[in-house]
PDB file of C-alpha atoms (C1' of nucleotides) in Angstrom:
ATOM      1  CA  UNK A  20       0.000   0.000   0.000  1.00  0.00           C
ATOM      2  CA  UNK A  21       1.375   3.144  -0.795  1.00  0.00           C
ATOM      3  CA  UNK A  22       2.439   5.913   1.868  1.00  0.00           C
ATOM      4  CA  UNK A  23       2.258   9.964   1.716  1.00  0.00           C
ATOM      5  CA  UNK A  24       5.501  11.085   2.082  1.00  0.00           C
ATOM      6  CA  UNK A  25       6.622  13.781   4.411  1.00  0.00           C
ATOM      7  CA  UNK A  26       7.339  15.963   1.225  1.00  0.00           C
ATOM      8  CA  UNK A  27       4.120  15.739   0.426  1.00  0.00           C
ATOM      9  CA  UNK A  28       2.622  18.346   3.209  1.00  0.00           C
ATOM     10  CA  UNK A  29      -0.547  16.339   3.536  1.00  0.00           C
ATOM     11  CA  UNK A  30      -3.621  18.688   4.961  1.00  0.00           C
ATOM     12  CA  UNK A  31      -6.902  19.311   5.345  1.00  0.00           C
ATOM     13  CA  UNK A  32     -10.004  21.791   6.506  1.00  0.00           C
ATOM     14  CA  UNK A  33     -13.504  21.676   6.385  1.00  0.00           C
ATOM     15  CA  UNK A  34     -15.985  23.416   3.805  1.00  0.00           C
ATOM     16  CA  UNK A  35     -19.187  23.936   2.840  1.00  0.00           C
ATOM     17  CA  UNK A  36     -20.906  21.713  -0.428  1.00  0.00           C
ATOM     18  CA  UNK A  37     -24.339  20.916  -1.518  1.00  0.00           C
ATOM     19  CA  UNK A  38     -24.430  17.778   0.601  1.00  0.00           C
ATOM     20  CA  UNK A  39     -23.581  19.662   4.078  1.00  0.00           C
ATOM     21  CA  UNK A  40     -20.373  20.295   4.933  1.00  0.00           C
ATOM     22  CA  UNK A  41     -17.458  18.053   4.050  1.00  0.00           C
ATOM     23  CA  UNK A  42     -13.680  17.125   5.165  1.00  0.00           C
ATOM     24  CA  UNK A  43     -11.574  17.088   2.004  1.00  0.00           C
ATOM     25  CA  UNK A  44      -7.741  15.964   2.786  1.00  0.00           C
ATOM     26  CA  UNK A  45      -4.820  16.555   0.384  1.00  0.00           C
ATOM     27  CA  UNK A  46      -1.585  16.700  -0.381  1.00  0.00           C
ATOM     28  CA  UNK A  47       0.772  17.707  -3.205  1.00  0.00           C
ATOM     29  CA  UNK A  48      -0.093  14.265  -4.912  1.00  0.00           C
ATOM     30  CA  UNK A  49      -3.863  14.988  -5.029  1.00  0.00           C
ATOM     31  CA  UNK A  50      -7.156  14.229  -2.921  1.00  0.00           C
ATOM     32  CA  UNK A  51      -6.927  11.199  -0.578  1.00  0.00           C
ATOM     33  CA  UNK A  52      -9.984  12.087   1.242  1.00  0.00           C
ATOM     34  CA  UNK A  53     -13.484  13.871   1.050  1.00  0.00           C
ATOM     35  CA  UNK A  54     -15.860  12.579   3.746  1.00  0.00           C
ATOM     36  CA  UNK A  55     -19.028  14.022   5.500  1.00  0.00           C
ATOM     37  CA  UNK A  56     -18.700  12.992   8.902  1.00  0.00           C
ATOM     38  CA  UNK A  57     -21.505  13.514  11.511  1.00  0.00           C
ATOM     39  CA  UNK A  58     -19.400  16.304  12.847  1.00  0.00           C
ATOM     40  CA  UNK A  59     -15.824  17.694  12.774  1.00  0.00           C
ATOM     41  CA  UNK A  60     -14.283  15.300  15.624  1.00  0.00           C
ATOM     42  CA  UNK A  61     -15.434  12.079  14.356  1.00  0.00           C
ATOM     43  CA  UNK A  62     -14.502  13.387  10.763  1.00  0.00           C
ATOM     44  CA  UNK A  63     -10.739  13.662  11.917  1.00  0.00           C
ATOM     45  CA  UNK A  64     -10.386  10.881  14.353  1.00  0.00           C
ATOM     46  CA  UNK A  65     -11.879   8.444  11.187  1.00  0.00           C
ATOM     47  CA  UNK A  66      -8.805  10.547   9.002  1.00  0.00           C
ATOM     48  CA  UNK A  67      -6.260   9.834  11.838  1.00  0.00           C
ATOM     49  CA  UNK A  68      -7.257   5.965  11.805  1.00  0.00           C
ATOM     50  CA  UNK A  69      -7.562   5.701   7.830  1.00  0.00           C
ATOM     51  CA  UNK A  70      -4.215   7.120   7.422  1.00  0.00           C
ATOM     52  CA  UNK A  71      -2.195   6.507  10.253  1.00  0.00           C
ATOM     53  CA  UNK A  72       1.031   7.412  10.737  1.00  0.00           C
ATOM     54  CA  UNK A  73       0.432  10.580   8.540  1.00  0.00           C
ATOM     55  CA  UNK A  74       0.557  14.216   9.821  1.00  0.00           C
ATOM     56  CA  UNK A  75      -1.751  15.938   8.363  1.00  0.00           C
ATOM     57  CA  UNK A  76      -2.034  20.021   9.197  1.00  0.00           C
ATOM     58  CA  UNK A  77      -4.637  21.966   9.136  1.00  0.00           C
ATOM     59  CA  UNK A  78      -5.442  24.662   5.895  1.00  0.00           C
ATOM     60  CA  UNK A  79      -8.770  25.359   5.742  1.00  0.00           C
ATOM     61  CA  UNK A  80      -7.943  28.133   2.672  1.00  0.00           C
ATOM     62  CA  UNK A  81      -6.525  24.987   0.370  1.00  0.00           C
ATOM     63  CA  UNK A  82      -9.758  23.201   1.274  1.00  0.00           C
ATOM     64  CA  UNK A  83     -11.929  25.906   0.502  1.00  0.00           C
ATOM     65  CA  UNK A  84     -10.238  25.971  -2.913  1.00  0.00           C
ATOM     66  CA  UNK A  85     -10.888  22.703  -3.568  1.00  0.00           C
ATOM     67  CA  UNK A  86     -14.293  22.892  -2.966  1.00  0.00           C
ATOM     68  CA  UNK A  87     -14.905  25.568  -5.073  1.00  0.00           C
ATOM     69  CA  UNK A  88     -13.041  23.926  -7.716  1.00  0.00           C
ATOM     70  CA  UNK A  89     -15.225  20.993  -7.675  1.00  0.00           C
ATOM     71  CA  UNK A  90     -18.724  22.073  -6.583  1.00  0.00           C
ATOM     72  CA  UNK A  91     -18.767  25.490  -8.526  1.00  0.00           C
ATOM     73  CA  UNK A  92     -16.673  25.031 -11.329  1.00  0.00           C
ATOM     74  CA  UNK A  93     -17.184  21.510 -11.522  1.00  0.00           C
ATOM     75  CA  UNK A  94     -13.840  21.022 -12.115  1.00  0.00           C
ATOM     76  CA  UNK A  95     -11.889  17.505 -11.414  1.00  0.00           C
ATOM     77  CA  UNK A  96      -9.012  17.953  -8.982  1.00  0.00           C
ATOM     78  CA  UNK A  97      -6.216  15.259  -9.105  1.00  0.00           C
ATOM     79  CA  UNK A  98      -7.257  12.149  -6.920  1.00  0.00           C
ATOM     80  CA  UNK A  99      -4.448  10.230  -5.074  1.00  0.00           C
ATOM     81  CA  UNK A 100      -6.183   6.451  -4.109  1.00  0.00           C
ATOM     82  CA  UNK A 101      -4.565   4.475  -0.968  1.00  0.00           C
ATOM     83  CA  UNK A 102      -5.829   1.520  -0.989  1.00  0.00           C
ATOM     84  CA  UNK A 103      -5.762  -2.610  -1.966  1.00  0.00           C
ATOM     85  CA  UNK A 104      -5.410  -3.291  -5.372  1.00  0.00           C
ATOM     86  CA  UNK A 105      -8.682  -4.899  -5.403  1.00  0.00           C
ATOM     87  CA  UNK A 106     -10.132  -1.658  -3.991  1.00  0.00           C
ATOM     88  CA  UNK A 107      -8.334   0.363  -6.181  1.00  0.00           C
ATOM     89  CA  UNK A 108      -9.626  -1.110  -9.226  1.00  0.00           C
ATOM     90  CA  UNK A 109     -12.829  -0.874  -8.254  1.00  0.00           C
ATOM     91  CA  UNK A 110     -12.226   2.574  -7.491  1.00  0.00           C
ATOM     92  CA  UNK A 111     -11.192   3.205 -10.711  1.00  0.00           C
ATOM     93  CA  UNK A 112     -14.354   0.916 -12.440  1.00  0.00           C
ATOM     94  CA  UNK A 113     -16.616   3.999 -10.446  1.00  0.00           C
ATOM     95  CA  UNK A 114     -14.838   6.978 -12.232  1.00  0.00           C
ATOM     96  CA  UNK A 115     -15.796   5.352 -15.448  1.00  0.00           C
ATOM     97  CA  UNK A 116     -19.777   5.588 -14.668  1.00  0.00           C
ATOM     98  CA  UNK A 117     -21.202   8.802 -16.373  1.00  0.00           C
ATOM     99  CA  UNK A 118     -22.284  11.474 -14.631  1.00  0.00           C
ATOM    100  CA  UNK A 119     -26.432  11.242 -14.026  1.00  0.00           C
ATOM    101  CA  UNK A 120     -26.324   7.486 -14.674  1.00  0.00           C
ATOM    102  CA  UNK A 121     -25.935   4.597 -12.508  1.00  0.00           C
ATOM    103  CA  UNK A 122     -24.644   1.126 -11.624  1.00  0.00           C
ATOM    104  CA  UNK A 123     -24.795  -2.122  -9.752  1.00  0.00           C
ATOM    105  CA  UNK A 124     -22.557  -3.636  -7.543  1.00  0.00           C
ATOM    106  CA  UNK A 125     -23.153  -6.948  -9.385  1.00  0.00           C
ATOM    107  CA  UNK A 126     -22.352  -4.783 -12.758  1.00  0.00           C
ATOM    108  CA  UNK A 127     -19.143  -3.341 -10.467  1.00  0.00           C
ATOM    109  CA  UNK A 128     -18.099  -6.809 -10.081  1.00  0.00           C
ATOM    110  CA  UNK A 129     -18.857  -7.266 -14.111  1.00  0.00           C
ATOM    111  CA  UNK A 130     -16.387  -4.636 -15.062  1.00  0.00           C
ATOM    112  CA  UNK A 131     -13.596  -5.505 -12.541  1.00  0.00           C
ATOM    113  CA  UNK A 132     -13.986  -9.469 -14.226  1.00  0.00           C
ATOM    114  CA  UNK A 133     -14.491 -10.563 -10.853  1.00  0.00           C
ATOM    115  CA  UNK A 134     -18.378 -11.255 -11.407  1.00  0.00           C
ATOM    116  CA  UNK A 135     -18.592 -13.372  -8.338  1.00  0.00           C
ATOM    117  CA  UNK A 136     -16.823 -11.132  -5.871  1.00  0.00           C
ATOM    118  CA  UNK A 137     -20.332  -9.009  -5.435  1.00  0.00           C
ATOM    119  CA  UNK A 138     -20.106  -9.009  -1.981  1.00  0.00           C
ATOM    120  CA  UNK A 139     -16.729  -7.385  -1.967  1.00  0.00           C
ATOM    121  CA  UNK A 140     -17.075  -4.808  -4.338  1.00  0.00           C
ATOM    122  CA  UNK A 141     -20.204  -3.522  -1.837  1.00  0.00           C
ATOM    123  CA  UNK A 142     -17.660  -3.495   0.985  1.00  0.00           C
ATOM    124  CA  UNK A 143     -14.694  -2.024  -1.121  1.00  0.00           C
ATOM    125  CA  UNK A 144     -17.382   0.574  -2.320  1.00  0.00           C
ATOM    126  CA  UNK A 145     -18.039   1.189   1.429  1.00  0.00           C
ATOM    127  CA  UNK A 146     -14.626   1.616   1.730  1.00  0.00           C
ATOM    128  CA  UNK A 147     -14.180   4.495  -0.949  1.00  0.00           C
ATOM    129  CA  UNK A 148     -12.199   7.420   0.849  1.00  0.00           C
ATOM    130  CA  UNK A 149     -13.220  10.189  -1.303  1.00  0.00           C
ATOM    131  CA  UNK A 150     -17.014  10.529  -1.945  1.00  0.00           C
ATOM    132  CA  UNK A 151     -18.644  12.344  -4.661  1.00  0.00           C
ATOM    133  CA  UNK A 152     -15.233  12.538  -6.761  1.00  0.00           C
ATOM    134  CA  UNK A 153     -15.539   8.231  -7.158  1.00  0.00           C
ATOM    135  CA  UNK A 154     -18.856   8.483  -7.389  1.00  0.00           C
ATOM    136  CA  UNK A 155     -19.651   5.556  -5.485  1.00  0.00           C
ATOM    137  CA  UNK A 156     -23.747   7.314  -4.611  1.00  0.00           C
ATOM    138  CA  UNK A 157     -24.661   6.175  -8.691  1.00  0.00           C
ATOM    139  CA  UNK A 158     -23.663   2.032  -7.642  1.00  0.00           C
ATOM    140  CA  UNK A 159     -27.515   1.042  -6.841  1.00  0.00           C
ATOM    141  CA  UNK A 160     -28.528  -2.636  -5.943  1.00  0.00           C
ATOM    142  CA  UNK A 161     -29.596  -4.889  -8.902  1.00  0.00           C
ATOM    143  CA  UNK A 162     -33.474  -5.354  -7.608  1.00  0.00           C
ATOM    144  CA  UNK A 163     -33.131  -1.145  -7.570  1.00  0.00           C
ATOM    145  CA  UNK A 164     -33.027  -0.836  -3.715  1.00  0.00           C
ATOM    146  CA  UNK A 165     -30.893   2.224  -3.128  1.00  0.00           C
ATOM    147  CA  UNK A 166     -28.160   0.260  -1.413  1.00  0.00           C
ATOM    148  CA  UNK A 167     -26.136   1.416   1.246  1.00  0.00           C
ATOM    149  CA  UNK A 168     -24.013   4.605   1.904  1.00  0.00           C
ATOM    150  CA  UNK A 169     -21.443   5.095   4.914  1.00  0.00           C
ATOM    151  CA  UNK A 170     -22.823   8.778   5.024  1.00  0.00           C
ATOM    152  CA  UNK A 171     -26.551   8.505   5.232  1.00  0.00           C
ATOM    153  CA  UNK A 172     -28.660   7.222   2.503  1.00  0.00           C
ATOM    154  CA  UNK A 173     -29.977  10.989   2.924  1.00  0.00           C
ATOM    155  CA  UNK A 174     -26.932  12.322   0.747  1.00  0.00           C
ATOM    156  CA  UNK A 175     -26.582   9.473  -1.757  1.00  0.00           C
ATOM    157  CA  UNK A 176     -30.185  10.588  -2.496  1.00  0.00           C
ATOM    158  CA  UNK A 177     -29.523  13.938  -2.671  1.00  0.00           C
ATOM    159  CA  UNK A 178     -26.438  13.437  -4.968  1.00  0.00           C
ATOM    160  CA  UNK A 179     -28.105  11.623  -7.405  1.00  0.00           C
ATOM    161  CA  UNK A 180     -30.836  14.129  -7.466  1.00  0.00           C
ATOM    162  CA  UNK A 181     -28.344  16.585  -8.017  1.00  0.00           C
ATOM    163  CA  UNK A 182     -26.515  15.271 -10.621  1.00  0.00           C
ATOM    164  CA  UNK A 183     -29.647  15.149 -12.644  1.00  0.00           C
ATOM    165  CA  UNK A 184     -30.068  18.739 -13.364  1.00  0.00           C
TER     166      UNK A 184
ATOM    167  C1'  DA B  12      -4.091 -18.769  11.033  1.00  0.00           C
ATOM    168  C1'  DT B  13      -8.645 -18.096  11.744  1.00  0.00           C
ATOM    169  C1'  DA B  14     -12.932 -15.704  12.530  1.00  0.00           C
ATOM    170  C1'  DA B  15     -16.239 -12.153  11.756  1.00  0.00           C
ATOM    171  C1'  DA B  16     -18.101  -8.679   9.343  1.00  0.00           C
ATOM    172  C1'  DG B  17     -19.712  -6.385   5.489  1.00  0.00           C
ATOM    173  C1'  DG B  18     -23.206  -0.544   1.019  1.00  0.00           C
ATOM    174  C1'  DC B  19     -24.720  -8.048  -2.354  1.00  0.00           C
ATOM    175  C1'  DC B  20     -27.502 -11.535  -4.907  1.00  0.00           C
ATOM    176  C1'  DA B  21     -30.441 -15.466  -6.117  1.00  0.00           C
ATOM    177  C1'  DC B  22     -33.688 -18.233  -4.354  1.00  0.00           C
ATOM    178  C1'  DC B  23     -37.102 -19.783  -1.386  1.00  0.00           C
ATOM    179  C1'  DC B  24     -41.459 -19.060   1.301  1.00  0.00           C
TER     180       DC B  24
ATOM    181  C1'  DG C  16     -42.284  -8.656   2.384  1.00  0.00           C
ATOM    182  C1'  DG C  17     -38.703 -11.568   5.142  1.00  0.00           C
ATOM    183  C1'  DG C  18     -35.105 -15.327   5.816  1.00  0.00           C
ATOM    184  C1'  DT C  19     -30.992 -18.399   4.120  1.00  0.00           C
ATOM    185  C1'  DG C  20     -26.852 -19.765   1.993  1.00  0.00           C
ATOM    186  C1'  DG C  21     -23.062 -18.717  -0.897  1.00  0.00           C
ATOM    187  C1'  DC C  22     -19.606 -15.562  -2.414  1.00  0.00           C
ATOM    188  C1'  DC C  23     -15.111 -12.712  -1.743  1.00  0.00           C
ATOM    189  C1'  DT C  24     -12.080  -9.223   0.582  1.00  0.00           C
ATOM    190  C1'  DT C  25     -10.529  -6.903   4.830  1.00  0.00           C
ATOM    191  C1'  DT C  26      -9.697  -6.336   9.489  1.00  0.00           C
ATOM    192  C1'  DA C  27      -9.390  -7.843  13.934  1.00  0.00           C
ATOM    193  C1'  DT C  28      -8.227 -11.545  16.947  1.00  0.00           C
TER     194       DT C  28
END
DNA sequence: ATAAAGGCCACCC
DNA sequence: GGGTGGCCTTTAT
């Protein structure tokens, strides 16, 4: 698994987006994480377990930035994935779904050519550091149950909805 | 090493 | 609708 390096000046701050207000983490190499924790102390404690052994400080002016970048210019900011490579390629499968349209985990597991690791992919999915960016809110369940999402089904609703217009 | 826990699915009732 | 068994990866014992 690959490690930030110290030149890499990981950070992070909090900012406002559609969905409520987000953590986005960073570093010179890109994105590593955009969450929307339940509030600010669980959001870093779940950073400082995710990526331990990394030091990230705090610059809540770069994270502003980057969530103007992507929620008002729509712009795609570089993403740098930590993970398996299992997750990684799954990861990867998400970025290729088009904006407005959706999947299936069972389609996921299609792509990957791992059509009978379904059950993974949903927990690899649940495992996806940076929401909205790997869209993982447009995977749905094959019967077209809404599935899960580790943020509240509330936002993967909302996201979808948005992405519509 | 092994167990337990998952954002699932197909199949049954 | 609800329950069961199988599937595969990750994480915690």
């Amino acid at each position: 698994m690959k490690e930030l390096n110290a030149y890499s000046k990981p950070a992070y701050g909090f900012s406002n987006t559609p969905f409520g207000e987000c953590l986005i983490a960073f570093s010179d190499d890109g994105i590593c994480a955009l969450t929307f924790p339940e509030d600010r102390e669980s959001g870093l404690l779940e950073l400082e377990r995710r990526f331990q052994n990394i030091k990230f400080t705090y610059d809540n002016y770069k994270a502003e930035k980057y969530v103007r970048q992507i929620f008002e210019l729509k712009e795609m900011p570089e993403l740098y994935l930590i993970g398996t490579p299992f997750q990684i390629s799954i990861w990867e499968a998400l970025q290729q779904i088009p904006k407005g349209k959706t999947s299936t985990y069972a389609k996921i597991a299609e792509v990957i050519g791992r059509p009978k690791a379904v059950r993974a992919v949903g927990s690899a999915i649940g495992a996806n550091p940076i929401a909205f960016l790997i869209p993982c809110h447009r995977v749905l369940r094959t019967d077209g149950g809404l599935g899960g999402f580790r943020w509240g089904l509330e936002i993967k609703k909302k996201m979808l909805d948005w992405e519509i217009k």
